[in-house]
XYZ file of N, CA and C in Angstrom:
462
model
N 54.769 118.021 32.717
C 55.278 119.068 32.879
C 55.836 119.923 31.633
N 55.838 121.018 31.559
C 56.701 121.727 30.254
C 58.226 121.748 30.407
N 58.921 121.022 29.204
C 60.227 121.172 29.287
C 60.530 122.377 28.971
N 61.539 123.316 29.510
C 62.291 124.280 28.778
C 63.547 124.147 28.233
N 63.900 122.679 28.377
C 65.480 122.566 27.642
C 65.411 121.121 26.938
N 64.029 120.994 26.294
C 63.969 119.816 25.322
C 64.802 120.100 24.449
N 65.817 119.061 24.144
C 66.505 119.234 22.765
C 66.278 117.613 21.779
N 65.231 117.041 22.033
C 64.822 115.998 21.494
C 64.262 116.175 20.300
N 64.248 115.230 19.490
C 63.508 115.315 18.052
C 62.184 114.623 18.200
N 60.883 115.219 17.633
C 59.815 114.657 17.891
C 59.074 114.389 16.607
N 58.842 113.048 16.272
C 58.202 113.025 14.670
C 56.499 112.563 15.076
N 55.736 113.469 14.314
C 54.615 113.106 14.731
C 53.723 112.261 13.396
N 52.924 111.742 13.748
C 52.223 111.118 12.411
C 51.309 111.898 11.648
N 51.172 111.232 10.203
C 50.542 112.560 9.555
C 49.273 112.410 9.819
N 48.695 111.538 10.000
C 47.380 111.551 10.674
C 46.605 111.352 11.758
N 47.346 112.229 12.745
C 46.942 112.023 14.289
C 45.513 112.316 14.358
N 45.223 111.722 15.397
C 44.095 111.915 16.167
C 43.778 113.003 17.370
N 42.833 113.709 17.359
C 42.931 114.692 18.455
C 42.053 113.857 19.423
N 42.583 113.493 20.623
C 41.717 113.134 22.017
C 41.108 113.903 22.752
N 41.711 114.990 22.987
C 41.176 116.000 24.055
C 41.629 117.699 23.528
N 40.680 118.444 23.533
C 41.199 119.927 23.078
C 40.766 120.150 21.843
N 41.137 121.161 21.412
C 40.861 121.572 19.673
C 41.992 121.040 18.755
N 41.417 120.460 17.479
C 42.375 119.450 16.627
C 42.919 121.103 15.946
N 42.957 122.132 16.200
C 43.047 123.427 15.013
C 43.675 124.770 16.295
N 43.956 123.975 17.223
C 44.438 124.996 18.552
C 43.747 126.241 19.214
N 42.395 126.165 18.928
C 41.807 127.003 19.844
C 41.404 126.751 21.081
N 41.923 127.670 21.907
C 41.859 127.718 23.451
C 40.511 128.126 23.720
N 39.922 127.646 25.055
C 38.553 127.986 25.678
C 38.387 127.127 27.135
N 37.355 127.428 27.770
C 37.291 126.902 29.091
C 36.156 126.196 28.750
N 35.489 125.645 27.813
C 34.566 124.781 27.273
C 34.814 123.436 27.908
N 33.674 122.296 27.761
C 34.179 120.837 28.111
C 34.835 120.291 27.068
N 34.865 120.743 25.290
C 35.414 120.455 24.617
C 37.043 120.877 24.218
N 37.187 122.106 24.985
C 38.317 122.606 24.419
C 39.241 122.994 25.758
N 40.358 123.037 25.707
C 41.542 123.240 26.865
C 42.275 124.815 26.814
N 42.373 125.279 27.985
C 42.811 126.612 27.835
C 44.285 126.957 27.935
N 44.945 126.026 29.010
C 46.352 125.919 29.329
C 46.750 124.586 29.840
N 46.757 123.259 29.076
C 46.969 122.083 29.860
C 48.522 121.958 30.183
N 48.761 121.553 31.185
C 49.817 121.461 31.615
C 50.586 120.026 31.873
N 49.640 118.987 32.026
C 49.800 117.751 32.342
C 48.750 117.105 32.091
N 49.277 115.649 31.589
C 48.343 114.690 31.207
C 48.272 113.351 31.579
N 47.415 112.401 31.918
C 47.773 111.174 32.444
C 46.829 110.204 32.102
N 47.064 109.167 31.422
C 46.034 108.228 31.304
C 45.775 107.202 32.570
N 44.233 107.023 32.660
C 43.847 106.350 33.739
C 43.063 105.130 33.407
N 42.348 104.479 34.291
C 41.453 103.404 33.885
C 40.636 103.286 32.482
N 40.800 102.625 31.558
C 40.032 102.448 30.515
C 40.424 103.258 29.724
N 41.595 103.447 29.424
C 41.938 104.635 28.742
C 41.496 106.005 28.816
N 41.135 106.248 29.789
C 40.244 107.598 29.822
C 41.814 108.474 29.983
N 41.683 110.092 29.774
C 42.713 110.642 29.568
C 42.432 111.806 30.651
N 43.213 112.248 31.730
C 43.077 113.183 32.466
C 43.984 114.290 32.138
N 43.723 115.701 32.139
C 44.293 116.617 31.670
C 44.189 117.923 32.975
N 45.141 118.144 33.459
C 45.074 119.663 34.055
C 45.260 120.753 33.428
N 44.386 121.578 33.407
C 44.173 122.890 32.463
C 43.852 124.134 33.193
N 44.569 125.232 33.352
C 44.554 126.341 33.957
C 45.135 127.712 33.252
N 44.634 128.629 33.689
C 44.890 129.822 33.423
C 44.111 131.167 34.208
N 42.808 131.265 34.012
C 41.950 132.046 34.533
C 41.518 131.017 35.593
N 40.898 129.860 35.306
C 40.290 128.998 36.195
C 41.270 127.750 36.309
N 40.920 127.014 37.631
C 42.101 126.104 37.849
C 41.033 124.494 37.601
N 41.284 123.440 36.618
C 40.265 122.482 36.505
C 41.398 121.334 36.054
N 40.278 120.053 36.647
C 40.812 118.641 36.209
C 39.804 118.457 35.106
N 40.010 117.442 33.808
C 39.242 117.115 33.041
C 39.570 116.078 32.577
N 38.249 115.312 32.333
C 38.550 113.741 32.219
C 37.754 113.643 31.054
N 38.541 113.146 29.944
C 37.974 112.680 28.586
C 37.892 111.077 28.481
N 36.953 110.699 27.981
C 36.622 109.115 28.120
C 36.761 108.792 26.579
N 37.702 107.872 26.062
C 37.777 107.479 24.789
C 36.499 107.657 23.979
N 36.775 108.091 22.368
C 36.258 108.551 21.625
C 35.045 109.716 22.144
N 34.943 110.451 23.004
C 34.168 111.587 23.271
C 35.422 112.690 23.692
N 35.212 113.695 22.946
C 35.733 114.840 22.850
C 35.396 115.931 23.714
N 34.085 115.560 24.674
C 33.615 116.438 25.581
C 33.806 116.155 26.839
N 34.944 117.064 27.399
C 35.406 116.525 28.813
C 34.337 116.525 29.851
N 34.578 116.160 31.028
C 33.803 115.987 32.580
C 35.020 116.940 33.231
N 34.355 117.993 34.112
C 35.482 118.757 35.096
C 35.108 117.850 36.302
N 36.315 117.383 36.845
C 36.323 116.633 38.202
C 36.749 117.447 39.145
N 37.757 118.812 38.750
C 38.063 119.647 40.170
C 37.633 120.872 39.270
N 37.413 122.146 40.010
C 36.930 123.373 39.529
C 37.270 124.163 40.792
N 38.364 124.586 40.228
C 38.880 125.801 41.482
C 39.349 127.046 41.099
N 39.034 127.926 42.069
C 39.480 129.495 41.668
C 41.052 129.621 42.332
N 41.614 130.590 41.791
C 42.958 131.310 42.028
C 43.151 131.491 44.016
N 43.899 131.051 44.375
C 44.104 131.352 45.791
C 45.008 130.545 46.927
N 45.330 130.149 48.136
C 46.187 129.478 48.737
C 45.071 128.528 49.700
N 43.758 128.485 49.726
C 43.318 127.908 50.502
C 43.371 126.347 49.784
N 43.108 125.453 50.827
C 42.847 123.641 49.992
C 41.998 123.360 49.064
N 40.925 124.278 48.843
C 40.263 124.087 47.685
C 40.675 125.060 46.496
N 41.672 125.998 46.443
C 41.987 126.593 45.472
C 43.548 126.248 44.825
N 43.679 126.857 43.723
C 45.243 126.646 43.393
C 46.034 127.874 42.932
N 46.938 128.279 42.748
C 47.702 129.148 42.330
C 48.459 128.816 41.060
N 48.620 127.509 40.868
C 49.159 127.051 39.669
C 48.818 125.428 39.480
N 48.731 124.668 38.737
C 48.772 123.280 38.343
C 49.564 122.486 37.504
N 50.689 122.030 38.116
C 51.579 121.968 37.362
C 51.978 120.565 36.824
N 51.597 119.703 37.836
C 51.938 118.370 37.673
C 50.859 117.368 38.369
N 50.460 116.305 37.545
C 49.285 115.317 38.191
C 49.752 113.865 38.369
N 49.272 113.489 39.302
C 49.514 111.711 39.580
C 48.136 111.130 40.000
N 47.828 110.163 39.671
C 46.690 109.313 40.074
C 47.001 108.088 40.504
N 46.726 107.650 41.723
C 46.753 106.418 42.408
C 45.909 105.426 42.148
N 46.312 104.205 42.885
C 45.605 102.942 42.601
C 44.014 103.093 43.005
N 43.685 104.173 43.720
C 42.410 104.308 44.479
C 41.530 105.230 43.959
N 42.163 105.870 42.833
C 41.601 107.079 42.201
C 41.842 108.367 42.824
N 42.708 108.548 43.621
C 42.800 109.751 44.316
C 43.809 110.743 43.367
N 43.637 112.030 42.983
C 44.332 112.782 42.162
C 45.508 113.751 43.344
N 46.398 113.575 43.101
C 47.950 114.581 43.463
C 48.123 115.550 42.567
N 48.262 116.634 43.253
C 48.284 117.991 42.277
C 49.369 118.484 42.604
N 50.363 119.040 42.024
C 51.823 120.105 42.351
C 51.046 121.339 41.766
N 51.135 122.213 42.971
C 50.687 123.705 42.862
C 52.394 124.293 43.107
N 52.790 124.321 42.326
C 54.507 124.997 42.584
C 54.274 126.599 43.112
N 53.467 127.042 42.776
C 53.337 128.670 43.166
C 52.733 128.816 44.529
N 52.276 127.979 45.182
C 51.642 127.773 46.638
C 52.878 126.891 47.287
N 54.268 126.284 46.581
C 54.842 125.313 47.292
C 54.422 124.143 47.956
N 53.592 123.411 47.212
C 52.851 122.211 47.798
C 52.223 121.273 46.727
N 52.072 120.283 47.107
C 51.006 119.056 46.635
C 49.765 118.808 47.209
N 48.812 118.586 46.827
C 47.584 118.231 47.472
C 47.016 117.182 47.014
N 46.258 116.388 47.920
C 45.777 114.978 47.169
C 44.208 115.351 47.441
N 43.224 114.939 46.432
C 42.219 114.943 46.009
C 41.214 113.770 46.058
N 40.512 113.294 47.240
C 39.795 112.194 46.846
C 39.113 112.413 45.720
N 38.555 110.883 45.106
C 37.239 111.295 43.871
C 36.117 111.975 44.436
N 35.479 113.024 43.654
C 34.518 113.568 44.304
C 34.593 114.707 45.584
N 36.106 114.901 46.024
C 36.137 116.057 46.937
C 36.126 117.184 46.487
N 35.839 118.242 47.416
C 35.625 119.247 47.149
C 36.687 120.403 47.395
N 37.827 119.545 48.251
C 38.979 120.094 48.770
C 39.862 119.377 48.674
N 41.166 119.973 48.537
C 42.275 118.928 48.746
C 42.986 118.652 50.086
N 43.724 117.676 50.215
C 44.612 117.536 51.842
C 45.967 117.780 51.161
N 46.619 118.756 52.241
C 48.193 118.792 52.063
C 49.051 117.501 52.435
N 49.496 117.149 51.333
C 50.302 115.890 51.906
C 52.141 116.479 51.472
N 52.304 117.621 50.845
C 53.803 117.939 50.916
C 53.766 119.498 50.950
N 54.747 120.191 51.532
C 55.054 121.819 51.751
C 53.697 122.235 52.451
N 53.680 123.648 51.472
C 52.393 124.168 51.866
C 52.497 125.101 52.886
N 53.724 125.330 53.339
C 54.044 126.314 54.779
C 55.241 127.279 53.706
N 55.095 127.592 52.610
C 55.870 128.694 52.220
C 56.954 128.126 51.384
N 57.999 129.087 50.965
C 59.045 128.690 50.107
C 60.456 128.513 51.315
N 61.034 127.378 50.958
C 62.192 127.109 52.286
C 62.860 125.769 51.800
N 63.855 125.247 52.559
C 64.604 123.813 52.587
C 64.269 123.133 53.530
N 63.434 123.520 54.669
C 63.166 122.367 55.686
C 62.091 121.703 55.207
N 61.765 120.555 56.092
C 61.116 119.344 55.660
C 59.591 119.706 55.641
N 59.033 121.076 55.807
C 57.404 120.912 55.747
C 57.258 122.281 54.412
N 58.459 122.723 53.468
C 58.384 123.587 52.550
C 59.013 122.854 51.276
N 58.389 123.710 50.512
C 59.250 123.536 49.058
C 59.868 124.668 48.415
N 60.580 124.623 47.647
C 61.883 125.851 47.027
C 61.876 125.434 45.357
N 60.573 125.472 44.625
C 60.827 125.694 43.117
C 60.540 124.329 42.678
N 59.415 123.520 43.218
C 59.210 122.270 42.669
C 58.542 122.266 41.350
N 58.947 121.277 40.556
C 58.506 121.248 39.092
C 57.898 119.869 38.643
N 58.172 118.653 39.694
C 57.685 117.486 39.418
C 57.453 116.559 40.513
N 56.704 115.403 40.400
C 56.722 114.691 41.477
C 56.471 113.038 41.189
N 56.529 112.224 42.046
C 56.179 111.168 41.884
C 55.713 110.129 43.138
N 54.362 109.520 43.188
C 54.147 109.012 44.274
C 54.419 107.456 43.766
N 55.214 106.861 45.035
C 55.486 105.246 44.815
C 54.435 104.555 45.240
N 53.816 103.793 44.446
C 52.622 103.012 44.416
C 52.507 102.211 45.640
N 53.619 101.638 46.177
C 53.357 100.607 47.266
C 53.558 101.128 48.384
N 54.367 102.079 48.807
C 54.646 102.669 49.996
C 53.496 104.147 49.914
N 53.383 105.169 49.087
C 52.686 106.199 48.976
C 53.861 107.494 49.171
N 55.144 106.842 49.200
C 56.027 108.069 49.648
C 56.249 108.962 48.165
N 56.538 110.196 48.412
C 56.188 111.121 47.272
C 57.462 111.621 47.513
N 58.091 111.629 45.879
C 59.287 111.751 45.480
C 59.051 113.209 44.665
N 60.068 114.290 45.145
C 59.643 115.628 44.595
C 60.725 116.100 43.719
N 61.212 116.852 42.677
C 61.886 117.253 42.101
C 61.621 118.639 42.771
N 62.512 119.300 43.530
C 62.307 120.390 43.995
C 64.063 121.189 44.294
N 64.093 122.492 43.764
C 65.422 122.923 43.939
C 66.200 123.387 45.477
């Protein structure tokens, strides 16, 4: 997730290597470029998963040494369980399921590998403070042993 209050100092290596996207900052929706990446996770065998959205909503997979990504999830804008209004945070469980925070739809969906639609696992019933609603979610964590979902929500 993007920090709006980050006060830390970051030191970059002079000879960094680009592992996903453009090394010179070009944005696009092609297999080698990213448009608006919002979260990244390292998976098995050092594969890189990036959630990327703006006009379209997608989860890209980059294998080590390959700058060409594979689209794992490709969705349009909307409120159905196969659509997103935003893609803000990602978690991958031990079974390879993808959990994605869609803060503008106030929900977290779970996507099985190769699924064409997600399953609602938190929120999804509009904005609010009751148990079935979220109100400004910004991040989350899935506890590996219990699958409990810890949500950072206002």
